[in-house]
PDB file of C-alpha atoms in Angstrom:
ATOM      1  CA  MET A   1      53.008  12.507  44.743  1.00 95.00           C
ATOM      2  CA  GLN A   2      51.519   9.384  43.196  1.00 98.00           C
ATOM      3  CA  LYS A   3      52.985   7.537  40.229  1.00 98.00           C
ATOM      4  CA  VAL A   4      50.018   7.509  37.682  1.00 97.00           C
ATOM      5  CA  GLU A   5      51.917   5.159  34.925  1.00 98.00           C
ATOM      6  CA  GLU A   6      55.586   4.538  33.486  1.00 98.00           C
ATOM      7  CA  HIS A   7      56.628   3.480  30.153  1.00 98.00           C
ATOM      8  CA  TRP A   8      59.985   2.759  28.870  1.00 98.00           C
ATOM      9  CA  VAL A   9      60.199   4.577  25.274  1.00 98.00           C
ATOM     10  CA  CYS A  10      63.688   5.583  23.032  1.00 98.00           C
ATOM     11  CA  GLY A  11      65.577   4.639  26.334  1.00 98.00           C
ATOM     12  CA  GLY A  12      64.117   6.601  28.858  1.00 98.00           C
ATOM     13  CA  LEU A  13      61.057   6.876  31.084  1.00 98.00           C
ATOM     14  CA  GLN A  14      57.540   8.300  30.352  1.00 98.00           C
ATOM     15  CA  GLN A  15      55.797   8.786  33.517  1.00 98.00           C
ATOM     16  CA  VAL A  16      52.624  10.447  34.556  1.00 98.00           C
ATOM     17  CA  TRP A  17      52.185  11.390  38.644  1.00 98.00           C
ATOM     18  CA  ARG A  18      49.400  12.909  40.244  1.00 98.00           C
ATOM     19  CA  HIS A  19      49.627  15.431  42.674  1.00 98.00           C
ATOM     20  CA  ASP A  20      47.541  17.896  45.080  1.00 98.00           C
ATOM     21  CA  SER A  21      48.438  21.134  43.950  1.00 98.00           C
ATOM     22  CA  HIS A  22      48.296  24.069  46.663  1.00 98.00           C
ATOM     23  CA  THR A  23      47.948  26.335  44.052  1.00 98.00           C
ATOM     24  CA  LEU A  24      44.810  25.279  42.148  1.00 98.00           C
ATOM     25  CA  ASN A  25      42.922  23.533  45.403  1.00 98.00           C
ATOM     26  CA  CYS A  26      42.870  20.665  43.429  1.00 98.00           C
ATOM     27  CA  ALA A  27      44.605  17.294  42.574  1.00 98.00           C
ATOM     28  CA  MET A  28      46.416  17.779  39.134  1.00 98.00           C
ATOM     29  CA  GLN A  29      48.545  15.183  36.833  1.00 98.00           C
ATOM     30  CA  PHE A  30      51.455  16.033  34.716  1.00 98.00           C
ATOM     31  CA  ALA A  31      53.443  14.013  32.542  1.00 98.00           C
ATOM     32  CA  VAL A  32      57.566  13.541  32.597  1.00 98.00           C
ATOM     33  CA  PHE A  33      59.849  11.840  29.799  1.00 98.00           C
ATOM     34  CA  VAL A  34      63.163  11.300  31.725  1.00 98.00           C
ATOM     35  CA  PRO A  35      66.010  10.915  29.096  1.00 98.00           C
ATOM     36  CA  PRO A  36      68.685   8.229  29.164  1.00 98.00           C
ATOM     37  CA  GLN A  37      71.191  10.853  29.944  1.00 97.00           C
ATOM     38  CA  ALA A  38      69.393  12.068  33.177  1.00 97.00           C
ATOM     39  CA  SER A  39      71.146   8.559  34.917  1.00 96.00           C
ATOM     40  CA  GLN A  40      74.526  10.165  34.554  1.00 97.00           C
ATOM     41  CA  ALA A  41      73.886  13.864  35.335  1.00 97.00           C
ATOM     42  CA  PRO A  42      70.863  16.243  35.546  1.00 97.00           C
ATOM     43  CA  CYS A  43      69.066  17.271  32.434  1.00 98.00           C
ATOM     44  CA  PRO A  44      67.567  20.820  31.730  1.00 98.00           C
ATOM     45  CA  VAL A  45      63.454  20.903  31.609  1.00 98.00           C
ATOM     46  CA  LEU A  46      60.929  21.749  28.489  1.00 98.00           C
ATOM     47  CA  TYR A  47      57.655  22.660  29.271  1.00 98.00           C
ATOM     48  CA  TRP A  48      55.175  21.854  27.144  1.00 98.00           C
ATOM     49  CA  LEU A  49      51.473  23.474  27.468  1.00 98.00           C
ATOM     50  CA  SER A  50      48.755  22.103  25.703  1.00 98.00           C
ATOM     51  CA  GLY A  51      45.799  22.772  23.877  1.00 98.00           C
ATOM     52  CA  LEU A  52      41.898  23.599  24.400  1.00 98.00           C
ATOM     53  CA  THR A  53      40.294  20.158  25.761  1.00 97.00           C
ATOM     54  CA  CYS A  54      43.998  18.687  26.215  1.00 97.00           C
ATOM     55  CA  ASN A  55      45.362  16.859  29.100  1.00 97.00           C
ATOM     56  CA  GLU A  56      48.276  15.653  29.949  1.00 98.00           C
ATOM     57  CA  GLN A  57      47.978  12.566  27.488  1.00 97.00           C
ATOM     58  CA  ASN A  58      47.776  14.085  23.902  1.00 98.00           C
ATOM     59  CA  PHE A  59      51.231  15.451  23.795  1.00 98.00           C
ATOM     60  CA  ILE A  60      53.086  12.515  25.045  1.00 98.00           C
ATOM     61  CA  THR A  61      50.974  10.233  23.074  1.00 98.00           C
ATOM     62  CA  LYS A  62      50.966  12.274  19.811  1.00 98.00           C
ATOM     63  CA  ALA A  63      53.811  14.171  19.375  1.00 98.00           C
ATOM     64  CA  GLY A  64      56.711  11.633  19.212  1.00 98.00           C
ATOM     65  CA  ALA A  65      58.835  14.133  20.933  1.00 98.00           C
ATOM     66  CA  GLN A  66      60.449  11.614  23.203  1.00 98.00           C
ATOM     67  CA  ARG A  67      62.747   9.976  20.444  1.00 98.00           C
ATOM     68  CA  TYR A  68      64.096  13.602  20.059  1.00 98.00           C
ATOM     69  CA  ALA A  69      64.411  14.776  23.810  1.00 98.00           C
ATOM     70  CA  ALA A  70      66.270  11.325  24.236  1.00 98.00           C
ATOM     71  CA  GLU A  71      68.700  12.375  21.127  1.00 98.00           C
ATOM     72  CA  HIS A  72      69.302  16.400  22.998  1.00 98.00           C
ATOM     73  CA  GLY A  73      69.053  14.794  26.502  1.00 97.00           C
ATOM     74  CA  VAL A  74      65.927  16.948  27.484  1.00 98.00           C
ATOM     75  CA  VAL A  75      63.443  16.418  30.055  1.00 98.00           C
ATOM     76  CA  LEU A  76      60.184  17.007  29.136  1.00 98.00           C
ATOM     77  CA  VAL A  77      57.510  17.847  31.483  1.00 98.00           C
ATOM     78  CA  ALA A  78      53.493  18.471  30.229  1.00 98.00           C
ATOM     79  CA  PRO A  79      50.666  19.572  32.638  1.00 98.00           C
ATOM     80  CA  ASP A  80      47.292  19.559  32.245  1.00 98.00           C
ATOM     81  CA  THR A  81      45.273  22.408  30.795  1.00 98.00           C
ATOM     82  CA  SER A  82      43.333  23.333  33.636  1.00 98.00           C
ATOM     83  CA  PRO A  83      42.373  22.182  37.097  1.00 98.00           C
ATOM     84  CA  ARG A  84      39.618  19.363  37.305  1.00 97.00           C
ATOM     85  CA  GLY A  85      37.404  17.080  39.685  1.00 95.00           C
ATOM     86  CA  GLU A  86      34.499  17.497  41.632  1.00 93.00           C
ATOM     87  CA  GLY A  87      34.197  21.496  43.006  1.00 94.00           C
ATOM     88  CA  VAL A  88      35.876  22.868  40.347  1.00 98.00           C
ATOM     89  CA  ALA A  89      33.725  25.356  38.359  1.00 98.00           C
ATOM     90  CA  ASP A  90      33.087  24.725  34.854  1.00 97.00           C
ATOM     91  CA  ASP A  91      30.872  24.902  31.875  1.00 97.00           C
ATOM     92  CA  ALA A  92      28.942  23.208  29.128  1.00 96.00           C
ATOM     93  CA  ALA A  93      31.478  24.563  26.050  1.00 96.00           C
ATOM     94  CA  TRP A  94      34.334  23.081  25.360  1.00 96.00           C
ATOM     95  CA  ASP A  95      36.518  26.391  25.221  1.00 97.00           C
ATOM     96  CA  LEU A  96      35.906  27.217  28.512  1.00 98.00           C
ATOM     97  CA  GLY A  97      36.330  26.099  32.322  1.00 98.00           C
ATOM     98  CA  GLN A  98      37.753  22.072  32.432  1.00 98.00           C
ATOM     99  CA  GLY A  99      39.959  21.601  29.506  1.00 97.00           C
ATOM    100  CA  ALA A 100      40.376  25.416  28.850  1.00 98.00           C
ATOM    101  CA  GLY A 101      42.577  27.181  31.764  1.00 98.00           C
ATOM    102  CA  PHE A 102      44.167  29.694  29.139  1.00 98.00           C
ATOM    103  CA  TYR A 103      47.277  29.865  31.452  1.00 98.00           C
ATOM    104  CA  LEU A 104      45.870  32.840  33.630  1.00 98.00           C
ATOM    105  CA  ASN A 105      45.205  33.359  36.715  1.00 98.00           C
ATOM    106  CA  ALA A 106      41.620  34.149  37.430  1.00 98.00           C
ATOM    107  CA  THR A 107      40.030  36.938  39.232  1.00 98.00           C
ATOM    108  CA  GLU A 108      36.529  36.079  39.084  1.00 98.00           C
ATOM    109  CA  SER A 109      34.133  34.178  40.385  1.00 97.00           C
ATOM    110  CA  PRO A 110      33.437  31.413  40.413  1.00 98.00           C
ATOM    111  CA  TRP A 111      36.843  30.759  38.536  1.00 98.00           C
ATOM    112  CA  LYS A 112      39.205  32.464  41.083  1.00 98.00           C
ATOM    113  CA  PRO A 113      39.530  29.804  43.558  1.00 98.00           C
ATOM    114  CA  HIS A 114      40.966  27.208  41.110  1.00 98.00           C
ATOM    115  CA  TYR A 115      41.809  28.808  38.282  1.00 98.00           C
ATOM    116  CA  GLN A 116      45.365  29.875  38.637  1.00 98.00           C
ATOM    117  CA  MET A 117      47.314  27.979  36.140  1.00 98.00           C
ATOM    118  CA  TYR A 118      50.174  30.960  35.319  1.00 98.00           C
ATOM    119  CA  ASP A 119      51.351  30.797  38.911  1.00 98.00           C
ATOM    120  CA  TYR A 120      50.984  26.737  38.889  1.00 98.00           C
ATOM    121  CA  VAL A 121      52.988  26.697  35.615  1.00 98.00           C
ATOM    122  CA  LEU A 122      55.437  29.392  36.577  1.00 98.00           C
ATOM    123  CA  ASN A 123      55.861  28.691  40.423  1.00 98.00           C
ATOM    124  CA  GLU A 124      54.419  25.250  41.893  1.00 98.00           C
ATOM    125  CA  LEU A 125      55.205  22.819  38.720  1.00 98.00           C
ATOM    126  CA  HIS A 126      58.722  24.058  38.306  1.00 98.00           C
ATOM    127  CA  ALA A 127      59.587  23.752  42.069  1.00 98.00           C
ATOM    128  CA  LEU A 128      57.988  20.417  42.591  1.00 98.00           C
ATOM    129  CA  VAL A 129      60.042  19.140  39.175  1.00 98.00           C
ATOM    130  CA  LEU A 130      62.914  20.568  40.710  1.00 98.00           C
ATOM    131  CA  ALA A 131      62.530  18.519  44.073  1.00 98.00           C
ATOM    132  CA  SER A 132      61.512  15.268  42.172  1.00 98.00           C
ATOM    133  CA  PHE A 133      63.512  14.739  39.376  1.00 98.00           C
ATOM    134  CA  PRO A 134      67.108  14.513  37.849  1.00 98.00           C
ATOM    135  CA  VAL A 135      66.839  18.200  36.816  1.00 98.00           C
ATOM    136  CA  VAL A 136      68.800  21.248  36.822  1.00 97.00           C
ATOM    137  CA  ASP A 137      67.485  24.891  36.905  1.00 96.00           C
ATOM    138  CA  LYS A 138      67.407  25.676  33.409  1.00 97.00           C
ATOM    139  CA  ARG A 139      64.365  26.027  31.359  1.00 98.00           C
ATOM    140  CA  SER A 140      62.403  26.645  28.153  1.00 98.00           C
ATOM    141  CA  VAL A 141      58.913  26.408  27.568  1.00 98.00           C
ATOM    142  CA  SER A 142      56.860  25.910  24.445  1.00 98.00           C
ATOM    143  CA  GLY A 143      53.070  24.753  23.285  1.00 98.00           C
ATOM    144  CA  HIS A 144      50.194  24.569  20.861  1.00 98.00           C
ATOM    145  CA  SER A 145      47.202  26.800  20.376  1.00 98.00           C
ATOM    146  CA  MET A 146      45.997  27.902  23.714  1.00 98.00           C
ATOM    147  CA  GLY A 147      49.084  26.394  24.961  1.00 98.00           C
ATOM    148  CA  GLY A 148      51.134  28.622  22.838  1.00 98.00           C
ATOM    149  CA  HIS A 149      49.197  31.744  24.228  1.00 98.00           C
ATOM    150  CA  GLY A 150      50.621  30.350  27.274  1.00 98.00           C
ATOM    151  CA  ALA A 151      54.141  29.582  26.698  1.00 98.00           C
ATOM    152  CA  LEU A 152      54.712  33.113  24.661  1.00 98.00           C
ATOM    153  CA  VAL A 153      52.887  34.740  27.683  1.00 98.00           C
ATOM    154  CA  LEU A 154      54.842  32.998  30.218  1.00 98.00           C
ATOM    155  CA  ALA A 155      58.482  33.894  28.559  1.00 98.00           C
ATOM    156  CA  LEU A 156      57.844  37.184  27.703  1.00 98.00           C
ATOM    157  CA  ARG A 157      56.738  38.189  31.469  1.00 98.00           C
ATOM    158  CA  ASN A 158      59.581  35.845  32.923  1.00 98.00           C
ATOM    159  CA  PRO A 159      62.650  36.469  30.452  1.00 96.00           C
ATOM    160  CA  HIS A 160      65.120  35.143  33.094  1.00 96.00           C
ATOM    161  CA  ALA A 161      63.182  32.291  34.008  1.00 97.00           C
ATOM    162  CA  PHE A 162      62.737  30.659  30.469  1.00 98.00           C
ATOM    163  CA  CYS A 163      65.889  29.645  28.139  1.00 97.00           C
ATOM    164  CA  SER A 164      63.788  30.145  24.746  1.00 98.00           C
ATOM    165  CA  VAL A 165      60.009  29.882  23.871  1.00 98.00           C
ATOM    166  CA  SER A 166      58.579  28.407  20.835  1.00 98.00           C
ATOM    167  CA  ALA A 167      54.921  27.570  20.089  1.00 98.00           C
ATOM    168  CA  PHE A 168      52.908  25.973  17.678  1.00 98.00           C
ATOM    169  CA  ALA A 169      49.291  27.683  15.867  1.00 98.00           C
ATOM    170  CA  PRO A 170      49.568  30.075  19.096  1.00 98.00           C
ATOM    171  CA  ILE A 171      46.885  32.415  19.885  1.00 98.00           C
ATOM    172  CA  VAL A 172      48.958  35.145  19.864  1.00 98.00           C
ATOM    173  CA  ALA A 173      46.268  38.119  20.549  1.00 98.00           C
ATOM    174  CA  PRO A 174      43.424  36.627  22.755  1.00 98.00           C
ATOM    175  CA  THR A 175      41.921  39.917  23.653  1.00 98.00           C
ATOM    176  CA  GLN A 176      41.118  40.042  19.393  1.00 97.00           C
ATOM    177  CA  VAL A 177      39.645  36.964  19.107  1.00 98.00           C
ATOM    178  CA  PRO A 178      36.722  35.323  19.915  1.00 98.00           C
ATOM    179  CA  TRP A 179      38.391  32.195  21.715  1.00 97.00           C
ATOM    180  CA  GLY A 180      40.114  34.810  23.985  1.00 98.00           C
ATOM    181  CA  GLU A 181      37.489  37.512  24.392  1.00 98.00           C
ATOM    182  CA  LYS A 182      35.130  34.637  25.772  1.00 98.00           C
ATOM    183  CA  ALA A 183      37.459  33.123  27.777  1.00 98.00           C
ATOM    184  CA  PHE A 184      39.178  36.658  29.241  1.00 98.00           C
ATOM    185  CA  SER A 185      35.643  37.954  30.167  1.00 98.00           C
ATOM    186  CA  ALA A 186      34.821  35.001  32.403  1.00 98.00           C
ATOM    187  CA  TYR A 187      38.058  34.588  34.217  1.00 98.00           C
ATOM    188  CA  LEU A 188      39.355  38.140  34.314  1.00 98.00           C
ATOM    189  CA  GLY A 189      35.975  40.433  34.027  1.00 98.00           C
ATOM    190  CA  GLU A 190      35.193  43.356  31.331  1.00 94.00           C
ATOM    191  CA  ASP A 191      38.052  45.472  32.854  1.00 93.00           C
ATOM    192  CA  ARG A 192      40.161  45.105  29.118  1.00 94.00           C
ATOM    193  CA  ALA A 193      43.430  46.762  30.971  1.00 94.00           C
ATOM    194  CA  ALA A 194      43.744  43.633  33.169  1.00 95.00           C
ATOM    195  CA  TRP A 195      43.415  41.270  29.782  1.00 98.00           C
ATOM    196  CA  GLN A 196      46.249  43.129  28.515  1.00 98.00           C
ATOM    197  CA  GLN A 197      49.029  40.828  30.544  1.00 98.00           C
ATOM    198  CA  TYR A 198      47.866  37.701  28.584  1.00 98.00           C
ATOM    199  CA  ASP A 199      48.302  38.815  25.313  1.00 98.00           C
ATOM    200  CA  ALA A 200      51.291  38.152  23.388  1.00 98.00           C
ATOM    201  CA  VAL A 201      50.987  41.128  21.073  1.00 98.00           C
ATOM    202  CA  ALA A 202      50.434  43.485  23.712  1.00 98.00           C
ATOM    203  CA  LEU A 203      53.277  42.493  25.485  1.00 98.00           C
ATOM    204  CA  ILE A 204      55.460  42.860  23.140  1.00 98.00           C
ATOM    205  CA  ASN A 205      53.995  46.356  21.826  1.00 98.00           C
ATOM    206  CA  SER A 206      53.986  47.557  25.314  1.00 97.00           C
ATOM    207  CA  GLY A 207      57.769  46.743  25.873  1.00 97.00           C
ATOM    208  CA  HIS A 208      57.793  42.890  27.002  1.00 98.00           C
ATOM    209  CA  ARG A 209      61.173  41.089  25.174  1.00 97.00           C
ATOM    210  CA  VAL A 210      62.613  37.467  25.077  1.00 97.00           C
ATOM    211  CA  LYS A 211      65.858  36.985  23.388  1.00 94.00           C
ATOM    212  CA  ASP A 212      64.330  34.868  20.544  1.00 94.00           C
ATOM    213  CA  LEU A 213      61.059  32.926  19.263  1.00 97.00           C
ATOM    214  CA  LEU A 214      60.269  30.312  17.237  1.00 98.00           C
ATOM    215  CA  VAL A 215      56.420  29.979  15.814  1.00 98.00           C
ATOM    216  CA  ASP A 216      55.548  27.738  13.207  1.00 98.00           C
ATOM    217  CA  GLN A 217      51.803  27.852  11.664  1.00 98.00           C
ATOM    218  CA  GLY A 218      49.787  25.808   9.228  1.00 98.00           C
ATOM    219  CA  LEU A 219      48.501  27.611   6.675  1.00 98.00           C
ATOM    220  CA  GLY A 220      45.522  24.681   6.185  1.00 98.00           C
ATOM    221  CA  ASP A 221      44.553  25.358   9.956  1.00 98.00           C
ATOM    222  CA  ASN A 222      40.844  26.065   9.777  1.00 97.00           C
ATOM    223  CA  PHE A 223      41.261  28.519  12.972  1.00 97.00           C
ATOM    224  CA  TYR A 224      44.293  30.460  11.416  1.00 98.00           C
ATOM    225  CA  GLU A 225      42.548  33.669  10.281  1.00 95.00           C
ATOM    226  CA  GLU A 226      39.469  34.027  12.845  1.00 97.00           C
ATOM    227  CA  GLN A 227      41.357  32.761  16.326  1.00 97.00           C
ATOM    228  CA  LEU A 228      45.302  32.879  15.730  1.00 98.00           C
ATOM    229  CA  LYS A 229      46.077  35.882  13.383  1.00 97.00           C
ATOM    230  CA  THR A 230      49.787  34.856  13.322  1.00 97.00           C
ATOM    231  CA  GLY A 231      50.463  37.872  11.018  1.00 97.00           C
ATOM    232  CA  LEU A 232      49.401  40.265  14.076  1.00 98.00           C
ATOM    233  CA  LEU A 233      52.596  38.733  16.125  1.00 98.00           C
ATOM    234  CA  LYS A 234      55.089  38.839  13.095  1.00 98.00           C
ATOM    235  CA  THR A 235      53.915  42.686  12.848  1.00 98.00           C
ATOM    236  CA  ALA A 236      54.646  43.338  16.389  1.00 98.00           C
ATOM    237  CA  CYS A 237      58.044  41.574  16.510  1.00 98.00           C
ATOM    238  CA  GLU A 238      59.169  43.882  13.390  1.00 98.00           C
ATOM    239  CA  GLN A 239      57.975  46.787  14.955  1.00 97.00           C
ATOM    240  CA  GLN A 240      59.771  46.315  17.939  1.00 97.00           C
ATOM    241  CA  ASN A 241      62.600  44.566  16.706  1.00 97.00           C
ATOM    242  CA  LEU A 242      61.860  41.530  18.621  1.00 97.00           C
ATOM    243  CA  PRO A 243      64.195  38.478  17.091  1.00 97.00           C
ATOM    244  CA  HIS A 244      61.879  35.909  15.626  1.00 97.00           C
ATOM    245  CA  THR A 245      61.606  33.070  13.216  1.00 98.00           C
ATOM    246  CA  ILE A 246      57.605  32.694  12.261  1.00 98.00           C
ATOM    247  CA  ARG A 247      57.444  29.833   9.616  1.00 98.00           C
ATOM    248  CA  LEU A 248      53.889  29.774   7.581  1.00 98.00           C
ATOM    249  CA  GLN A 249      53.716  25.831   6.511  1.00 98.00           C
ATOM    250  CA  GLY A 250      51.352  24.821   3.531  1.00 96.00           C
ATOM    251  CA  GLY A 251      48.724  22.527   4.242  1.00 97.00           C
ATOM    252  CA  TYR A 252      49.292  21.760   7.400  1.00 98.00           C
ATOM    253  CA  ASP A 253      46.457  21.743   9.969  1.00 98.00           C
ATOM    254  CA  HIS A 254      45.530  22.486  13.618  1.00 98.00           C
ATOM    255  CA  SER A 255      46.256  19.005  14.375  1.00 98.00           C
ATOM    256  CA  TYR A 256      49.065  16.725  16.041  1.00 98.00           C
ATOM    257  CA  TYR A 257      50.280  15.530  12.947  1.00 98.00           C
ATOM    258  CA  PHE A 258      51.397  19.268  12.158  1.00 98.00           C
ATOM    259  CA  ILE A 259      53.019  19.221  15.722  1.00 98.00           C
ATOM    260  CA  ALA A 260      54.580  15.407  15.115  1.00 98.00           C
ATOM    261  CA  THR A 261      56.212  16.503  11.603  1.00 98.00           C
ATOM    262  CA  PHE A 262      57.921  19.686  13.690  1.00 98.00           C
ATOM    263  CA  VAL A 263      58.651  18.786  17.075  1.00 98.00           C
ATOM    264  CA  GLY A 264      61.980  17.693  16.258  1.00 98.00           C
ATOM    265  CA  GLU A 265      63.081  20.562  15.207  1.00 98.00           C
ATOM    266  CA  HIS A 266      61.991  22.506  17.904  1.00 98.00           C
ATOM    267  CA  ILE A 267      63.143  20.320  20.670  1.00 98.00           C
ATOM    268  CA  ALA A 268      66.668  20.926  19.010  1.00 98.00           C
ATOM    269  CA  TRP A 269      66.094  24.630  19.019  1.00 97.00           C
ATOM    270  CA  HIS A 270      65.524  24.779  22.692  1.00 98.00           C
ATOM    271  CA  ALA A 271      68.158  22.479  23.755  1.00 97.00           C
ATOM    272  CA  LYS A 272      70.785  24.703  22.001  1.00 96.00           C
ATOM    273  CA  HIS A 273      69.488  27.209  23.979  1.00 96.00           C
ATOM    274  CA  LEU A 274      69.540  25.502  27.205  1.00 93.00           C
ATOM    275  CA  CYS A 275      72.989  24.546  26.187  1.00 78.00           C
ATOM    276  CA  GLN A 276      74.281  27.908  26.340  1.00 71.00           C
TER     277      GLN A 276
END
């Protein structure tokens, strides 16, 4: 790995690393915040998955999460949102291609050789973090928008791998909204049955479970009704008796101002689960 940058913040180290990914067949960057407690003993890990158009920088520069991770002794890991670079398939639109990996394993050309973000986050990145940083093998996952979708899907499909899951304004039913329909058609083809494995609402309705989940959704979010459809997640959790806390926050939009307001509560919630 190559260290790209490093900064002291809140008594810990915020770093960005670059490595060659064998899963994605390209160079990738990811951010790691190592809290001060890690100098005394290994710490658990919270993965953060960002949304459309983002990379590893958005969360570490806008959320103010390092203060809370330092308080609770949690390592924060924030990968990029897609493979990137020359030779990696892309699209002129902002909601497909580079910056829009949707945390799935693509099966269609020209995306399949690189767009394997589900396997990358679940397996390769975690193995790299375990081998390279002072962490214990206990992890949780959170994310925003497209990244909230990724967090929910990863946790629902791998309940023994993640101690907890939360999300900010997640795309909860991508098979039923324009963002998801566009991305899934390109990455997974036209077989809608194959789409269900990357749809949190569909997974819950088919019996997938987690111990609990926490979701915050702003009511001032321009994407709330058309793209996010939080109510579908609430209904699925209620019908399947899945423990959940879904909070509708009046006035808040889709931005990192919203995330910065509640990220401390999310990190404290994950820390509680990670320490059990």
